[in-house]
Coordinates of C-alpha atoms in Angstrom, one line a residue:
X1 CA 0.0 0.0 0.0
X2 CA 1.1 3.5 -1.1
X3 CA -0.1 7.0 -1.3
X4 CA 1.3 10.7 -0.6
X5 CA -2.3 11.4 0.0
X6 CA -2.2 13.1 4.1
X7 CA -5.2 10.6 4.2
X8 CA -4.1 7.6 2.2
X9 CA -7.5 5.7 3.0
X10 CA -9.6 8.7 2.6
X11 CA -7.6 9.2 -0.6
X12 CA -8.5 5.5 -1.8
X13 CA -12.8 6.0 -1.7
X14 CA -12.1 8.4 -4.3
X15 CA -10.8 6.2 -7.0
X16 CA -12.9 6.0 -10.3
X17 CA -15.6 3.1 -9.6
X18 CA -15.1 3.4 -5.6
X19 CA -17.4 5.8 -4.6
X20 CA -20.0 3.7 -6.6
X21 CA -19.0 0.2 -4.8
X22 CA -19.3 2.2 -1.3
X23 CA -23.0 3.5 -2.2
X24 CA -23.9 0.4 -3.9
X25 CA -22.6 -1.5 -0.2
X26 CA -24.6 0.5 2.1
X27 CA -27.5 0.7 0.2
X28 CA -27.3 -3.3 -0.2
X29 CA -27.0 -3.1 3.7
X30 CA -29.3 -1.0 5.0
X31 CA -31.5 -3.0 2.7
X32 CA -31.0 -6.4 5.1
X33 CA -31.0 -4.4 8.0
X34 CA -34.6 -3.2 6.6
X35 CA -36.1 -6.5 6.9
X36 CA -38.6 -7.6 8.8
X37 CA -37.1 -10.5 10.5
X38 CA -34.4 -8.1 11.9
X39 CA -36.8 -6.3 14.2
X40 CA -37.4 -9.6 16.3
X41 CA -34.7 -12.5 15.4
X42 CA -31.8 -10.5 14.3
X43 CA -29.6 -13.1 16.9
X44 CA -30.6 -15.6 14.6
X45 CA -29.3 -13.9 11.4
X46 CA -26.5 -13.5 13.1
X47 CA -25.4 -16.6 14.1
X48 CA -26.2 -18.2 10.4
X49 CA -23.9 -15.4 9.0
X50 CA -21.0 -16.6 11.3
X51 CA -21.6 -20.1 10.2
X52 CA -21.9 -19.4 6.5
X53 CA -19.2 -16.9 6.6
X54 CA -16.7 -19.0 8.7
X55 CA -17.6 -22.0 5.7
X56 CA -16.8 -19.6 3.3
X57 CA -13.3 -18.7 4.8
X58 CA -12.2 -21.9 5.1
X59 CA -13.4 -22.5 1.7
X60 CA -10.8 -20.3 0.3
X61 CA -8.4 -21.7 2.7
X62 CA -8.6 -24.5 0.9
X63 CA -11.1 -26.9 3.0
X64 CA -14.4 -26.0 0.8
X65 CA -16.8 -27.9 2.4
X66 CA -20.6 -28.3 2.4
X67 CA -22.5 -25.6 4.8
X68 CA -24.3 -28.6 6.7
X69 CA -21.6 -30.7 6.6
X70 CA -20.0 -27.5 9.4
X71 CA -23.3 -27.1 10.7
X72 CA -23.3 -31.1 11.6
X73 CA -20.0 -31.4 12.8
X74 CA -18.6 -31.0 16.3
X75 CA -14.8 -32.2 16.5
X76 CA -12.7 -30.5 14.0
X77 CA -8.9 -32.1 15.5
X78 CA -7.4 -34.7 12.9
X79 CA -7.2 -34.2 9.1
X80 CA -5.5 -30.7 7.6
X81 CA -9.2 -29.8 6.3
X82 CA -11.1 -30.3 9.6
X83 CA -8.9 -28.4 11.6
X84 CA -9.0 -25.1 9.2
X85 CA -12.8 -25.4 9.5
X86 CA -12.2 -25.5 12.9
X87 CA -9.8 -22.4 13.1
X88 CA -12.3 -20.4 10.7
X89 CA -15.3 -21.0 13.3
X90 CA -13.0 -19.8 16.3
X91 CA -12.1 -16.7 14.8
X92 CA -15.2 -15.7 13.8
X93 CA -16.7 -16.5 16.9
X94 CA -13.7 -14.6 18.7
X95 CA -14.0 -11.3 16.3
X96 CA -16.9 -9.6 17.9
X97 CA -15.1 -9.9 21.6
X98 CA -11.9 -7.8 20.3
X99 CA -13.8 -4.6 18.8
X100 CA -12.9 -1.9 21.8
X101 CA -9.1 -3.6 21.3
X102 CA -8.9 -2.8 18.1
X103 CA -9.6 0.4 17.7
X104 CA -7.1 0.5 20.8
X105 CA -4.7 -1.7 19.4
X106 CA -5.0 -3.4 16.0
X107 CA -1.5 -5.3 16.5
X108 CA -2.4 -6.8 19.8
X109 CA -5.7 -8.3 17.9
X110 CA -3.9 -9.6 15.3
X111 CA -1.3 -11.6 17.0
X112 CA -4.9 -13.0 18.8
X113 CA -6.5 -13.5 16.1
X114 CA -3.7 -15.8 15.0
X115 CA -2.6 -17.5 18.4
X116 CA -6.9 -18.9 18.5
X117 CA -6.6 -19.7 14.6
X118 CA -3.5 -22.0 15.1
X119 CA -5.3 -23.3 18.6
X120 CA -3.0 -22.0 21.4
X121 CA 0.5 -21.5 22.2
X122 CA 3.6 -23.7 20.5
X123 CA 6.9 -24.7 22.0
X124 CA 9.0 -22.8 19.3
X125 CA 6.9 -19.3 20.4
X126 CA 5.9 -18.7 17.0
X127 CA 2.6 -18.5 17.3
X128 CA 1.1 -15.1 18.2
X129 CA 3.7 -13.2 17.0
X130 CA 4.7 -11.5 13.5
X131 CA 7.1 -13.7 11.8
X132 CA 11.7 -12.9 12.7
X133 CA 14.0 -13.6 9.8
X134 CA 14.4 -16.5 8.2
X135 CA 10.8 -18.1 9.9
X136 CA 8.9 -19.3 6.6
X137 CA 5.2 -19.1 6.0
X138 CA 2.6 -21.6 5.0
X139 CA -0.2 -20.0 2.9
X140 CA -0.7 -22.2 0.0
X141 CA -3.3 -19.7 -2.0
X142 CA -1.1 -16.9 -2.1
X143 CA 2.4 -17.0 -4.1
X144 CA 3.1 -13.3 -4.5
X145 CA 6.6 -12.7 -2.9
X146 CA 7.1 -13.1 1.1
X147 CA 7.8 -9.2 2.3
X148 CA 11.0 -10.0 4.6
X149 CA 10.4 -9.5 8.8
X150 CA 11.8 -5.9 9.1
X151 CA 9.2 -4.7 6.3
X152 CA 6.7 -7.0 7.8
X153 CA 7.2 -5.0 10.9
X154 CA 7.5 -1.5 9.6
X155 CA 4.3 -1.8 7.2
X156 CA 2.0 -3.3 10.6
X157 CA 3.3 -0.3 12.6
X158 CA 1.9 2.1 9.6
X159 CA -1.5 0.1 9.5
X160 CA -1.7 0.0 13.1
X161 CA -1.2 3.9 12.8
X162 CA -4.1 4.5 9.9
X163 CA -6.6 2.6 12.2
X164 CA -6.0 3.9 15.4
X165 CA -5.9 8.0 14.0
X166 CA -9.7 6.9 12.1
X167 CA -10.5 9.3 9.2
X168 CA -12.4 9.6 6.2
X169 CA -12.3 6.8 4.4
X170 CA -15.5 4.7 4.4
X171 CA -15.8 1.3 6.0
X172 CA -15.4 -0.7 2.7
X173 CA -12.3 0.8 1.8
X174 CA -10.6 0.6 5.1
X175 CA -12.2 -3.1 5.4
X176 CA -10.3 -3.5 2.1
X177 CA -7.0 -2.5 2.8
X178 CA -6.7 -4.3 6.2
X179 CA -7.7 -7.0 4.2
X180 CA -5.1 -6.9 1.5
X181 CA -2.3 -5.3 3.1
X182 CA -2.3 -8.6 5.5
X183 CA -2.7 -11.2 2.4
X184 CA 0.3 -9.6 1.1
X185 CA 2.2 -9.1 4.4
X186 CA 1.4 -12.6 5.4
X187 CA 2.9 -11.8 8.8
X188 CA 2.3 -15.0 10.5
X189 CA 3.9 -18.6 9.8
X190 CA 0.4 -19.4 8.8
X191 CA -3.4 -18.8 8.5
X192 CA -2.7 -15.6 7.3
X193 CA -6.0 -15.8 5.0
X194 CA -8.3 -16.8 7.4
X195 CA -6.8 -13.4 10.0
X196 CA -7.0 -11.0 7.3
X197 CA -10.8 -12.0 6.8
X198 CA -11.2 -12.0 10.2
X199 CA -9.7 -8.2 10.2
X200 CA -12.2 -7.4 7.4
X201 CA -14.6 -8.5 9.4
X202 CA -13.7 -6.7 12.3
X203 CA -13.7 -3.2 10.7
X204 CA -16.9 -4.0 9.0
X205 CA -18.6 -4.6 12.8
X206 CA -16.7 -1.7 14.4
X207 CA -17.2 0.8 11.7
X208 CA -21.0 0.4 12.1
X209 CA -21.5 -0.7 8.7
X210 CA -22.5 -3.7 9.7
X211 CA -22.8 -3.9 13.9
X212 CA -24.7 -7.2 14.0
X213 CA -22.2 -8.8 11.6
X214 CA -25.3 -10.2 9.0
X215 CA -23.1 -9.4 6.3
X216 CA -20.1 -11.9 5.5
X217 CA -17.9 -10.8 3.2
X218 CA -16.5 -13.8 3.2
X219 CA -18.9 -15.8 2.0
X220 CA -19.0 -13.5 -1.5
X221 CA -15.3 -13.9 -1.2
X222 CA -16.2 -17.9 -1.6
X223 CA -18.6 -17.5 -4.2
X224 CA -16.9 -15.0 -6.4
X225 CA -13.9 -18.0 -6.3
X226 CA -10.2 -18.7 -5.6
X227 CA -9.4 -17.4 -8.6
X228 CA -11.1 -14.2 -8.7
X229 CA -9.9 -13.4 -5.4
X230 CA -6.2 -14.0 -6.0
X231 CA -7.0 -11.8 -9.7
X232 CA -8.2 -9.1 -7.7
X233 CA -5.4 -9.1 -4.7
X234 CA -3.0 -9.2 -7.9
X235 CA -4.7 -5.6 -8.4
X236 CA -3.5 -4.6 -4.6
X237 CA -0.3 -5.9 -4.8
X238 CA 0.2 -3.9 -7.7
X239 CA -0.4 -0.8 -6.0
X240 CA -1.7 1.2 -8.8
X241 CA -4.9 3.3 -8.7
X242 CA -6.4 0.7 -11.0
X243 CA -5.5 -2.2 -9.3
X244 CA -6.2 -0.8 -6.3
X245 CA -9.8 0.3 -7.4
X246 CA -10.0 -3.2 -8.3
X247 CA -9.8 -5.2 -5.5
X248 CA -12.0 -2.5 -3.1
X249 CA -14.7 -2.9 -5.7
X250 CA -14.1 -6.7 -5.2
X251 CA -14.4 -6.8 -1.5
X252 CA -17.8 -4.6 -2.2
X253 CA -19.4 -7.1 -4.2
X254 CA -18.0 -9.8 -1.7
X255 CA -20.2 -7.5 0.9
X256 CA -23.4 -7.8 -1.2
X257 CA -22.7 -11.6 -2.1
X258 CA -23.1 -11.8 1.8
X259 CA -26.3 -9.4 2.2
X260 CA -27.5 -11.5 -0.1
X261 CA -27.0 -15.1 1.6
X262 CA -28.2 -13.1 5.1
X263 CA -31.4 -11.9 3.1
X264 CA -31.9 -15.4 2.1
X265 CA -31.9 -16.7 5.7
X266 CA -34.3 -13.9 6.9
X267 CA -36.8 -14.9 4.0
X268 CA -36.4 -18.8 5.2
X269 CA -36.9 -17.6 9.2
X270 CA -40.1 -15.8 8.1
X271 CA -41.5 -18.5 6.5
X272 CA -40.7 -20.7 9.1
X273 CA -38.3 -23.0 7.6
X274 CA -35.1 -21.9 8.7

């Protein structure tokens, strides 16, 4: 991420085709919020969100598997697959606790975040904790270039910085950027995807976008494809206005893909069949 903009995030919802992704978003939300159901089972909505959502995280992770199939199951230790389900179901479940910290802190969430997606504490220490010299990474989906520690560190002390001084930008776009700026930072030995959703998440709730988190972004991250999503983080990693309008624009579809899924459920809870 780079700008000379005084507000580089600000600076970012004014790319061509931005400012038409952001309106497009919260009309798209306000529109779920709108429904009927919402008035009297919006804790319902909510907690098929985080289901479908965590799925659809842990789809792109590379363990794609069948919404009831993570609905049905209740031990996620053993095979590679089962325990990133697992992971993706913890962290969303842990993102809403860590919204006052973040705003606080965005660095101290992060290494959080990771330490409940790997499942605790390891005897080498290197879980919880950006990634030191020479420490590799596991994150099969993404193959741009590893950033070395020292910019690792350097570019989550100027993150940290954007999101704790706020601004202008709108929730989308800073949603975005946390987003990508982690998939290409990647600075954790692993499960770097499913923290950087997480974050997207987290800025999405805390913004007020979306408070009662009933819009998953990463279930339209699922369904636009693996493919698609590495296209468009291509466009970030590029850094230029095009590419950056690019993947913003894809996180804002990924947005209404999951108003759409929530919309869904609040049709099936009013007719009973949810």
């Amino acid at each position: 991420m780079s700008t000379t903009a005084s507000d580089p995030l600000a600076a970012l919802g004014s790319l061509p085709g931005v400012p038409d992704a952001v309106d497009s978003v919260r009309k798209a939300v306000d529109r779920a919020y709108g429904h009927r159901v919402m008035r009297r089972r919006s804790n319902e909505v909510t907690a098929e969100a985080a289901l479908r959502g965590s799925r659809g995280s842990a789809a792109l992770a590379g363990a794609d598997w069948n919404l009831e199939e993570v609905r049905r199951r209740t031990d996620f230790s053993g095979e590679d697959e089962a325990r990133m389900v697992g992971a993706a179901l913890r962290l969303t479940a842990e993102a809403g606790q860590l919204l006052s910290i973040w705003r606080q802190s965005p660095l101290r969430v992060l290494a959080r975040l990771h330490l409940v997606a790997a499942g605790g504490a390891t005897p080498d220490g290197t879980v919880g904790r950006p990634r030191l010299a020479g420490e590799s990474v596991d994150e099969p989906l993404i193959e741009a270039p590893v950033p070395g520690a020292e910019e690792v560190a350097g570019r989550l002390e100027g993150l940290s910085g954007l999101i704790i001084a706020g601004g202008g930008a709108p929730a989308l776009v800073t949603a975005a950027v946390v987003h990508g700026e982690l998939l290409a930072l990647r600075p954790f030995g692993s499960h770097n995807g499913l923290v950087a959703r997480t974050a997207e998440r987290i800025v999405l709730i805390g913004s007020g976008l979306d408070p009662k988190s009933i819009c998953p972004a990463e279930v339209g991250h699922a369904e636009q494809g693996r493919a698609a999503y590495v296209a468009a983080f291509g466009g970030y990693t590029a850094g230029t206005p095009e590419g950056m309008a690019a993947w913003i624009t894809h996180c804002g579809r990924s947005v209404e893909l999951g108003v759409r899924e929530s919309t869904a459920v609040c049709e099936a809870l009013q007719r009973g069949a949810a």
